[in-house]
XYZ file of C-alpha atoms in Angstrom:
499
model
C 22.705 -32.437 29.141
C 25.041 -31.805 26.421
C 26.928 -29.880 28.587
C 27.691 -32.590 31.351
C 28.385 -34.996 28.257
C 30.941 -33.020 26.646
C 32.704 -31.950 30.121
C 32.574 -35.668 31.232
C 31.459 -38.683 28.856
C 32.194 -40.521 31.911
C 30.418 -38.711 34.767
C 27.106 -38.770 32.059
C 26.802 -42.627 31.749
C 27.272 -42.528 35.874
C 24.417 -40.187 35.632
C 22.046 -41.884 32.853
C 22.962 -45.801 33.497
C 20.791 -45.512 37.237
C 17.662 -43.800 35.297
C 18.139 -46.549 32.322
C 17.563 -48.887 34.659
C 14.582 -47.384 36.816
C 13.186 -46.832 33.389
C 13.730 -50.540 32.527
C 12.099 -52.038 36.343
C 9.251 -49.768 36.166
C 8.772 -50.326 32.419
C 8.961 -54.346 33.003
C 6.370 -54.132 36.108
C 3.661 -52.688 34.265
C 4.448 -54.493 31.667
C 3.778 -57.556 33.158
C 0.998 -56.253 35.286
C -0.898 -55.643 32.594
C -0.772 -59.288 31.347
C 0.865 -58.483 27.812
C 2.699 -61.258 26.128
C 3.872 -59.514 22.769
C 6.957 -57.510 21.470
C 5.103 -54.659 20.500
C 3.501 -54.207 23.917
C 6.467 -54.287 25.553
C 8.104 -51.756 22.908
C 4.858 -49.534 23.297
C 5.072 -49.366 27.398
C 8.721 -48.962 26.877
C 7.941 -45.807 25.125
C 5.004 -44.453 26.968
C 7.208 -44.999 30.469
C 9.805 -43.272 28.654
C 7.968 -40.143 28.075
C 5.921 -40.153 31.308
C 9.428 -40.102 32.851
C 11.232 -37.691 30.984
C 11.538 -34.626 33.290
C 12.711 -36.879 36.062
C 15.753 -38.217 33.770
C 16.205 -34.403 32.852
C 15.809 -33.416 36.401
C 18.271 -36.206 37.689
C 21.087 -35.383 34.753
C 20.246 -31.280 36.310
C 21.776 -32.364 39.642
C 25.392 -32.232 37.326
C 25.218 -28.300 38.858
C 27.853 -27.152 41.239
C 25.519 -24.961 43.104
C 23.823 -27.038 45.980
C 21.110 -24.746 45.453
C 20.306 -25.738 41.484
C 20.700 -29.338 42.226
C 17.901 -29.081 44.957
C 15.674 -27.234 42.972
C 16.041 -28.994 39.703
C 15.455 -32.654 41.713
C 12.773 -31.293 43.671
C 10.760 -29.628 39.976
C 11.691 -33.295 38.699
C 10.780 -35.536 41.147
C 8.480 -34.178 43.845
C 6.228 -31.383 41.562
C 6.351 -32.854 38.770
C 4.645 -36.701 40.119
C 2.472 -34.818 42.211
C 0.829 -32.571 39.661
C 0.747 -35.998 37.217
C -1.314 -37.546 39.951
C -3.409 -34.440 40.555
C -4.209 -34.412 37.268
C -5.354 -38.046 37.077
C -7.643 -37.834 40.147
C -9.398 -34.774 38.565
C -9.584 -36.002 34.918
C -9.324 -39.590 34.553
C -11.037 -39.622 31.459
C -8.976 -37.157 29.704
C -5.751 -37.982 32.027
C -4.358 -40.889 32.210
C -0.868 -41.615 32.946
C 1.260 -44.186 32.172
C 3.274 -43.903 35.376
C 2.220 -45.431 38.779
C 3.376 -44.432 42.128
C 5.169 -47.946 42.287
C 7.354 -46.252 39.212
C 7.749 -42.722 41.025
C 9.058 -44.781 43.930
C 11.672 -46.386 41.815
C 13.015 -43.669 40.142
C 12.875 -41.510 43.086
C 15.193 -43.917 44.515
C 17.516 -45.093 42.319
C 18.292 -41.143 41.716
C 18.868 -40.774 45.089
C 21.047 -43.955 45.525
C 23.134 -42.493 42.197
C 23.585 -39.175 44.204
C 24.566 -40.176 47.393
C 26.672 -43.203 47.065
C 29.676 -42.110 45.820
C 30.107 -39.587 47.924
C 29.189 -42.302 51.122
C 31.808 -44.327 49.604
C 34.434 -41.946 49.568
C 33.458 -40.869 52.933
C 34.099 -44.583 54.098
C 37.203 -45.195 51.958
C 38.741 -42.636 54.633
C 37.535 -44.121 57.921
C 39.827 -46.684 59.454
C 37.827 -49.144 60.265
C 39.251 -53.261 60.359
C 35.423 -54.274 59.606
C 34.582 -51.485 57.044
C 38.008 -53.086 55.421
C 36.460 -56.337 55.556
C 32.936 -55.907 53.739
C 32.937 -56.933 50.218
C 31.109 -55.946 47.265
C 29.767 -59.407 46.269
C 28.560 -59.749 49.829
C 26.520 -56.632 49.956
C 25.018 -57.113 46.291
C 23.889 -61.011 47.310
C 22.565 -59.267 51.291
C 20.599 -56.587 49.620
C 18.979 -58.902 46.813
C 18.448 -61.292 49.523
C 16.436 -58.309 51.721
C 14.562 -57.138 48.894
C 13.025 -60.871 48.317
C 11.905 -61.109 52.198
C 10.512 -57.707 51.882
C 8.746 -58.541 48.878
C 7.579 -62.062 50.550
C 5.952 -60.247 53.357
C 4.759 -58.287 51.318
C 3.067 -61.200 49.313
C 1.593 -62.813 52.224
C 0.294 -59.921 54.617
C -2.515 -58.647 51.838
C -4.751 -60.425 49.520
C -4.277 -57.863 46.574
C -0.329 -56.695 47.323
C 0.970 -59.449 44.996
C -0.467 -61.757 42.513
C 1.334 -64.617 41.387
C 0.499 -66.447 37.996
C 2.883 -69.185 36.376
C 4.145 -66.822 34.435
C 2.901 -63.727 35.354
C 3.949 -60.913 38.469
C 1.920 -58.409 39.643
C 2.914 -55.920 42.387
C 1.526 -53.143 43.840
C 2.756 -51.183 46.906
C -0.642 -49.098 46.865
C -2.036 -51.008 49.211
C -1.122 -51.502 53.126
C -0.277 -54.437 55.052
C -3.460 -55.096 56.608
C -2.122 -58.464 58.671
C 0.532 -57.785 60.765
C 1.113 -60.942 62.160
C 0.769 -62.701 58.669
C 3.504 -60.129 57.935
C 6.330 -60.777 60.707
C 5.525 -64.709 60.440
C 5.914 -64.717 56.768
C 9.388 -62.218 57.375
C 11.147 -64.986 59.965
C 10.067 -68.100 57.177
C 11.682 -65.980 54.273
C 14.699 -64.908 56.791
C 15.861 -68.203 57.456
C 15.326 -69.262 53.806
C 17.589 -66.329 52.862
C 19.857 -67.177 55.527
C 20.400 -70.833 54.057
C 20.550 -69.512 50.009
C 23.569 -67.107 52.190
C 25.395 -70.385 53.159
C 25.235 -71.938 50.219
C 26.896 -68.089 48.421
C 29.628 -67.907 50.768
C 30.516 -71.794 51.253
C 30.911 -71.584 47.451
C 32.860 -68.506 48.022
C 34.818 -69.625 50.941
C 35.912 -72.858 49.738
C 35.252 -73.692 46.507
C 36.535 -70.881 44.838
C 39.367 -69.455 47.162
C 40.467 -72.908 48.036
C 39.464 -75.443 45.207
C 39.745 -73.096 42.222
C 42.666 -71.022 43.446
C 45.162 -73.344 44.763
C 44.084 -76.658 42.466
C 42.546 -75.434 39.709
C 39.818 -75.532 37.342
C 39.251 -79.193 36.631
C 39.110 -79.379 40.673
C 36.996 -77.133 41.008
C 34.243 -78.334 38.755
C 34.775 -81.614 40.678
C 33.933 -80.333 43.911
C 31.175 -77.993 42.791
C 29.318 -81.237 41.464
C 29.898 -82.892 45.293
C 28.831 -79.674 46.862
C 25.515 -79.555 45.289
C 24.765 -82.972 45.269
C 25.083 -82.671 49.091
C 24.150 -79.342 49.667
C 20.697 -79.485 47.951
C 18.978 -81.924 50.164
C 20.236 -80.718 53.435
C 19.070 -77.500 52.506
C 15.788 -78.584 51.354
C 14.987 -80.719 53.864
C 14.851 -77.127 56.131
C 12.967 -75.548 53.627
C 10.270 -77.988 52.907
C 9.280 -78.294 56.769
C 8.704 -74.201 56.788
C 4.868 -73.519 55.857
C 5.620 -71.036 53.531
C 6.951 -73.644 51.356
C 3.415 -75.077 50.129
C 3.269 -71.532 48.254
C 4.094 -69.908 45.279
C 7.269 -68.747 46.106
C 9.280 -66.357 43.861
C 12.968 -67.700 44.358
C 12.445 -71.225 45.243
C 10.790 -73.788 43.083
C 7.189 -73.919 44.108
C 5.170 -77.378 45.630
C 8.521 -79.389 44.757
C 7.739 -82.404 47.083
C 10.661 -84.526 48.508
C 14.300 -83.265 48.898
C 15.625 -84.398 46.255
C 13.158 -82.983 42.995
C 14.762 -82.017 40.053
C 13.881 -78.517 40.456
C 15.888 -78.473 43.737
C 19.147 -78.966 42.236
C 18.461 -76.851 39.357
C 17.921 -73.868 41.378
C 21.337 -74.849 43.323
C 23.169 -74.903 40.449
C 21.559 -71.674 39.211
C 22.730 -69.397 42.687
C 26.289 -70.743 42.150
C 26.374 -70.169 38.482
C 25.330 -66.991 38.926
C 27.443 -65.518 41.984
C 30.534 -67.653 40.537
C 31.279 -65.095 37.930
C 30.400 -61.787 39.821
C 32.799 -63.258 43.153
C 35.332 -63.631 40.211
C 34.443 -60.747 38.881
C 35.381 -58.853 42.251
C 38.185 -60.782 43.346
C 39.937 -59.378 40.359
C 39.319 -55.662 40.525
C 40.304 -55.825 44.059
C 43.759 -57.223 42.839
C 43.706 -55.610 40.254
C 43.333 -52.078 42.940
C 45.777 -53.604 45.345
C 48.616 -53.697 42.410
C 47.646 -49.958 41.458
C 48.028 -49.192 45.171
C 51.019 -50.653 45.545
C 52.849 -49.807 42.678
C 51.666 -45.605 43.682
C 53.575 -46.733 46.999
C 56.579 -48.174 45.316
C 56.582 -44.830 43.202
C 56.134 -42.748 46.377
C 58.565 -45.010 48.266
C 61.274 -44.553 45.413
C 60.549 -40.825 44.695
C 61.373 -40.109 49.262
C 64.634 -42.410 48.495
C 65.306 -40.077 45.622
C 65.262 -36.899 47.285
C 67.174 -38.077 50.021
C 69.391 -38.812 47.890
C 69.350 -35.198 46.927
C 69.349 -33.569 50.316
C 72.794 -34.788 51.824
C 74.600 -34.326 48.182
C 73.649 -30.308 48.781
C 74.527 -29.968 52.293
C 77.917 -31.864 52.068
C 78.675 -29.342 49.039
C 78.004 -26.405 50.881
C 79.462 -26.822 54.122
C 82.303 -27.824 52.460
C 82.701 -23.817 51.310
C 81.420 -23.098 54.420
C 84.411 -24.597 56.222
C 87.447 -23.182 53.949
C 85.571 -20.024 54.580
C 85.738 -20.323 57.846
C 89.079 -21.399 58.417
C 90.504 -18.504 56.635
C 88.612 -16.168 59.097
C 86.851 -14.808 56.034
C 84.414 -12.018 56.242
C 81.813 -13.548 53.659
C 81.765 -16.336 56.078
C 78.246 -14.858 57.957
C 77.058 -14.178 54.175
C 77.405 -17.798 53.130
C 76.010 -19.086 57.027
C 72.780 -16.685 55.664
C 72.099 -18.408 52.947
C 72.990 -22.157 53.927
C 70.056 -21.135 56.697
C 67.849 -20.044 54.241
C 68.714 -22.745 51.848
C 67.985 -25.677 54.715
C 64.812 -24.340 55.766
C 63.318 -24.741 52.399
C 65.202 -28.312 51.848
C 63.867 -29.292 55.794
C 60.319 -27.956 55.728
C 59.492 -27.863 52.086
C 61.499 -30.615 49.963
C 59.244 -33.121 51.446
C 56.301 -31.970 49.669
C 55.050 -33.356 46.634
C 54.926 -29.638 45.593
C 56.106 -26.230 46.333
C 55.435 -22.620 44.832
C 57.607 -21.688 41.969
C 58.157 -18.416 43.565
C 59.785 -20.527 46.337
C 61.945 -22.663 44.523
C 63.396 -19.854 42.504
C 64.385 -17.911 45.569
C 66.463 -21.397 46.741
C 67.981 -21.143 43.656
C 68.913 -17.592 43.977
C 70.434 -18.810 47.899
C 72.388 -21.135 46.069
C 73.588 -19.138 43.421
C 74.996 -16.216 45.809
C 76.429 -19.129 47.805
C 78.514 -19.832 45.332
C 79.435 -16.579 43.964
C 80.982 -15.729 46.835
C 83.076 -18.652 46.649
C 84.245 -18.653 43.287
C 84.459 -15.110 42.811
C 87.192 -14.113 40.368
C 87.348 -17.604 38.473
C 83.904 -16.962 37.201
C 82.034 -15.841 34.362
C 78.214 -15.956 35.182
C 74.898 -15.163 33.480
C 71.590 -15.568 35.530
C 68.240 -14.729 34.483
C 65.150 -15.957 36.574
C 62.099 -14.574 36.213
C 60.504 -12.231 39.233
C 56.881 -14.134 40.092
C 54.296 -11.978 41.585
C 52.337 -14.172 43.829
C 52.633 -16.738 41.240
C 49.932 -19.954 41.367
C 52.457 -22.300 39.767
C 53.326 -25.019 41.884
C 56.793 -27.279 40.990
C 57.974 -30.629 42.835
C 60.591 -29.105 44.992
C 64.625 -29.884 44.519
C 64.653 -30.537 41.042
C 66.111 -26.702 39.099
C 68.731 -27.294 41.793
C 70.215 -30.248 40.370
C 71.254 -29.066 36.630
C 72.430 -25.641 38.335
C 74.398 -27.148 41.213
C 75.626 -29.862 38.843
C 77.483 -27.187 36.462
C 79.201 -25.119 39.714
C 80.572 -28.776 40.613
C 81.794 -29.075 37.164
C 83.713 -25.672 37.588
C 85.417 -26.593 40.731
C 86.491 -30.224 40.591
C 87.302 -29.484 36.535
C 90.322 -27.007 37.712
C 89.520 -24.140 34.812
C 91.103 -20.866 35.299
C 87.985 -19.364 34.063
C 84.458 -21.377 33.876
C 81.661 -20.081 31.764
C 78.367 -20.815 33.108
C 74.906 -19.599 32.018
C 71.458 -20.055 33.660
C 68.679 -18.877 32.041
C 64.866 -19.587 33.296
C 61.608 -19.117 31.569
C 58.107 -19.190 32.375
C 55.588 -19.371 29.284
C 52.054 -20.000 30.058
C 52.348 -22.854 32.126
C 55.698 -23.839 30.804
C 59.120 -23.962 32.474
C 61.826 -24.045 30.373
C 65.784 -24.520 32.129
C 68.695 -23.691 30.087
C 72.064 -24.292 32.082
C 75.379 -24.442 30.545
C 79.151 -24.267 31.864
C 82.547 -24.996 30.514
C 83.878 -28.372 30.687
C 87.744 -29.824 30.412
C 88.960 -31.670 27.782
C 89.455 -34.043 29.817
C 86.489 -34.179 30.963
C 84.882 -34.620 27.147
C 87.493 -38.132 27.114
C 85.634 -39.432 30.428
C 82.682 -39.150 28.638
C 83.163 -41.367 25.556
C 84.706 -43.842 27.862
C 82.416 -44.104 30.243
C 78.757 -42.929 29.313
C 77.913 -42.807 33.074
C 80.142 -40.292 33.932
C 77.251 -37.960 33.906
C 76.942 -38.694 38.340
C 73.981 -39.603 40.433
C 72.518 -35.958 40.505
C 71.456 -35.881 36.784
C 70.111 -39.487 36.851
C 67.924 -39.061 40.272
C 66.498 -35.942 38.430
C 65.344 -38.111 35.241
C 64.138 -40.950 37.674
C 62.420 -38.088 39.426
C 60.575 -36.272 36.095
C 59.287 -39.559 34.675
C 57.659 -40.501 38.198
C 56.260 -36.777 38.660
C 55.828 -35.322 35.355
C 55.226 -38.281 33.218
C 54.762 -36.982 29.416
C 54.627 -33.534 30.884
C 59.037 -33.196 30.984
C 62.003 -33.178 28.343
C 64.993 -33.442 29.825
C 68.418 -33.348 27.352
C 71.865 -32.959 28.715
C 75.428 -33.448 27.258
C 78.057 -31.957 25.664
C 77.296 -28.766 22.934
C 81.082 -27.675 21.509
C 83.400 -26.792 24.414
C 80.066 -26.768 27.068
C 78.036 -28.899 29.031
C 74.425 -27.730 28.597
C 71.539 -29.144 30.540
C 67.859 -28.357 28.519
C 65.043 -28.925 30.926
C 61.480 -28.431 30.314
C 58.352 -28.998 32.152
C 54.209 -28.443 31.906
C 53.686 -27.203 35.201
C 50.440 -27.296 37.497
């Protein structure tokens, strides 16, 4: 347990919050089963439940393993052996036995462990199936369907055995022991409690519908309070009037108000104004962590969208660059010119079929640069002096967003080309510590050059400022980038905690 706690605080409360509240239910029912009205009764059970139940909570916190195998042999020691030797036990020795844990409890746990388990993998499973009505279901809708199913079940229930629930003014007793012994008492009683259900539905999603998406959201609160007040002075009778003529309404119910005679009884409109007070704040409740889901989503696609406009930005700058030497190359019949075609090929296959990506090998991206760099060198042989050292990776499982080294290196063999220097200095040196890359790229800049630069501060071109725009959307708080002028060089410090 402490294990799974200090791995994941978060994944633990997933875990314990669904056994809390099986521990809670089950601690509740017997509670009031056993007719206790005081503090210290309820504290007591709380306790005795608590203990009674500990190797299931153990067993369900277990399931944290990553081998299938574990998990199915913890749950299975915690919640199949385990309640079956506890009720061994008590049929052989019910003097000296007694357990504070029914089968109604075992049921509860068993259940809510399972629904802990399996749901969040379910969901994901649906999240990826593209389905318009999937799309459509909301959460507020299934919480007020299921609590709505769970009454009608528990109705039936009720009605088809003498002993499977006892109602008391203030008192519930259930027991699933026992078997429904009248069918027909049970499907009559399940249409009567369906259609009730079905009307407490229409009154959810008309307040849902209309008074909250129209009323509340387009005129506001004051508006909204307004027409709530119509709706269940209107509402409540109609719905009543259906209710009362069912025969299951001369009973103790346990939703609506029991033996309220006439439509319009007090009791009615309390219990109207009770289901909209209630599902107001959990529709609101949802409403906003869908928007709030729909702005995360679309501000990841505005990042995404930006980041593909930023490396396509990248992408022509190279190629226009490089069959630019191509083509003096070629049109002074030049032998390097197959050298230079070698590399441009090798350089576009890894700009076509791999700076798309979100991420490349590092091995990979340091082999571009060395394309790019013997590109080059045959071009400006003579005019340059150049130091290069990149590390040699050995099946390396580093992984870098692709085009970005490029952009510092290519940007300093512009600088010695456009900046007409009889000889350009220009240094690249690459390290890999741990799991951090450091760049270091300098080369020799004009004087004229330096003047541009306190004049205008953008001088610095679109390749350095897509890179920046680049790192803080990929590597946010994981990247230093620092460039600008150091004496009589331009040096370009890059450094970034790689994956």
């Amino acid at each position: 347990m402490s294990q799974l706690f200090q791995s994941s605080p978060t994944l633990f409360i997933s875990r314990f919050v669904p056994m809390l509240c099986a521990l809670m239910i089950v601690t509740h029912l017997q509670f009031l089963s056993a007719k206790q009205t005081s503090a210290l009764a309820y504290i007591s059970t709380f306790i005795e439940v608590g203990m009674m139940s500990l190797p299931m909570l153990l067993a369900h916190l277990a399931t944290y393993n990553k081998y299938i195998l574990k998990r199915l042999i913890y749950w299975s020691l915690g919640f199949v052996v385990y309640p079956v030797a506890l009720f061994t036990l008590q049929t052989l020795q019910p003097t000296f036995f007694n357990a504070h844990l029914s089968f109604d409890g075992v049921v509860i746990f068993i259940g809510l462990s399972l629904c802990s388990i399996f749901i969040p993998s379910v969901s994901l499973k649906l999240k990826k199936i593209n389905s318009r009505y999937l799309q459509t279901i909301k959460i507020e809708d299934l919480f007020m369907l299921i609590a709505l199913g769970a009454w009608v079940i528990l109705m039936c229930l009720a009605n088809s055995h003498d002993e499977a629930l006892t109602l008391t003014p203030n008192t519930l007793v259930v027991s699933l022991d026992v078997g429904v012994t009248e069918f027909k008492t049970f499907i009559w009683t399940g249409i009567q409690s369906s259609i009730i259900a079905a009307l407490i539905w229409v009154i959810y999603w008309l307040n849902k519908r209309f008074l909250i998406a129209k009323l509340l959201g387009q005129f506001g609160l004051f508006n909204y309070l307004c027409g709530t007040f119509v709706y269940l002075l209107i509402c409540t009778p109609i719905a009543f009037s259906f209710i009362n003529v069912l025969p299951i309404s001369g009973q103790t119910l346990l939703l609506i108000p029991s033996n309220a005679q006439g439509i319009f009884q007090p009791q009615n409109y309390v219990f109207t104004f009770s289901l909209i007070a209630l599902s107001t704040p959990i529709i609101l409740l949802c409403r906003h962590h869908r928007t709030e889901r729909k702005l995360f989503e679309l501000e990841q696609q505005n990042k995404q969208a930006e980041l593909t406009l930023l490396q396509q930005q990248i992408n022509p700058h190279f190629l226009f660059n490089s069959l630019n030497n191509i083509y003096g190359k070629v049109l002074c019949q030049s032998d390097d010119a197959p050298n230079l075609i070698e590399h441009l090929s090798s350089l576009l296959q890894h700009s076509v079929y791999k700076g798309h990506k979100d991420f490349v090998s590092l091995e990979d991206e340091l082999n571009y640069i060395r394309h790019f760099i013997e590109l080059q060198k045959v071009r400006l042989s003579g005019n340059i002096n150049l130091s290069v050292n990149l590390p040699r990776l050995n099946n390396s499982a580093h992984q870098i967003a692709p085009l970005l080294l490029i952009v510092p290196i290519e940007n300093a063999f512009k600088h010695a080309i456009t900046n007409n220097l009889e000889r350009c200095n220009i240094r690249i040196d690459c390290k890999l510590e741990g799991n951090r890359l450091a760049l270091i790229c300098e080369n020799s800049f004009c004087e004229q050059m330096a003047e541009d630069m306190k004049q205008n501060k953008e001088h610095t071109g679109v390749g350095l400022q897509n890179l920046s725009k680049r790192l803080s959307l990929i590597y946010t708080n994981t990247h230093q980038l620092n460039y600008g002028p150091e004496g009589d060089h331009w040096q370009c410090n890059l450094e970034i905690e790689l994956t």
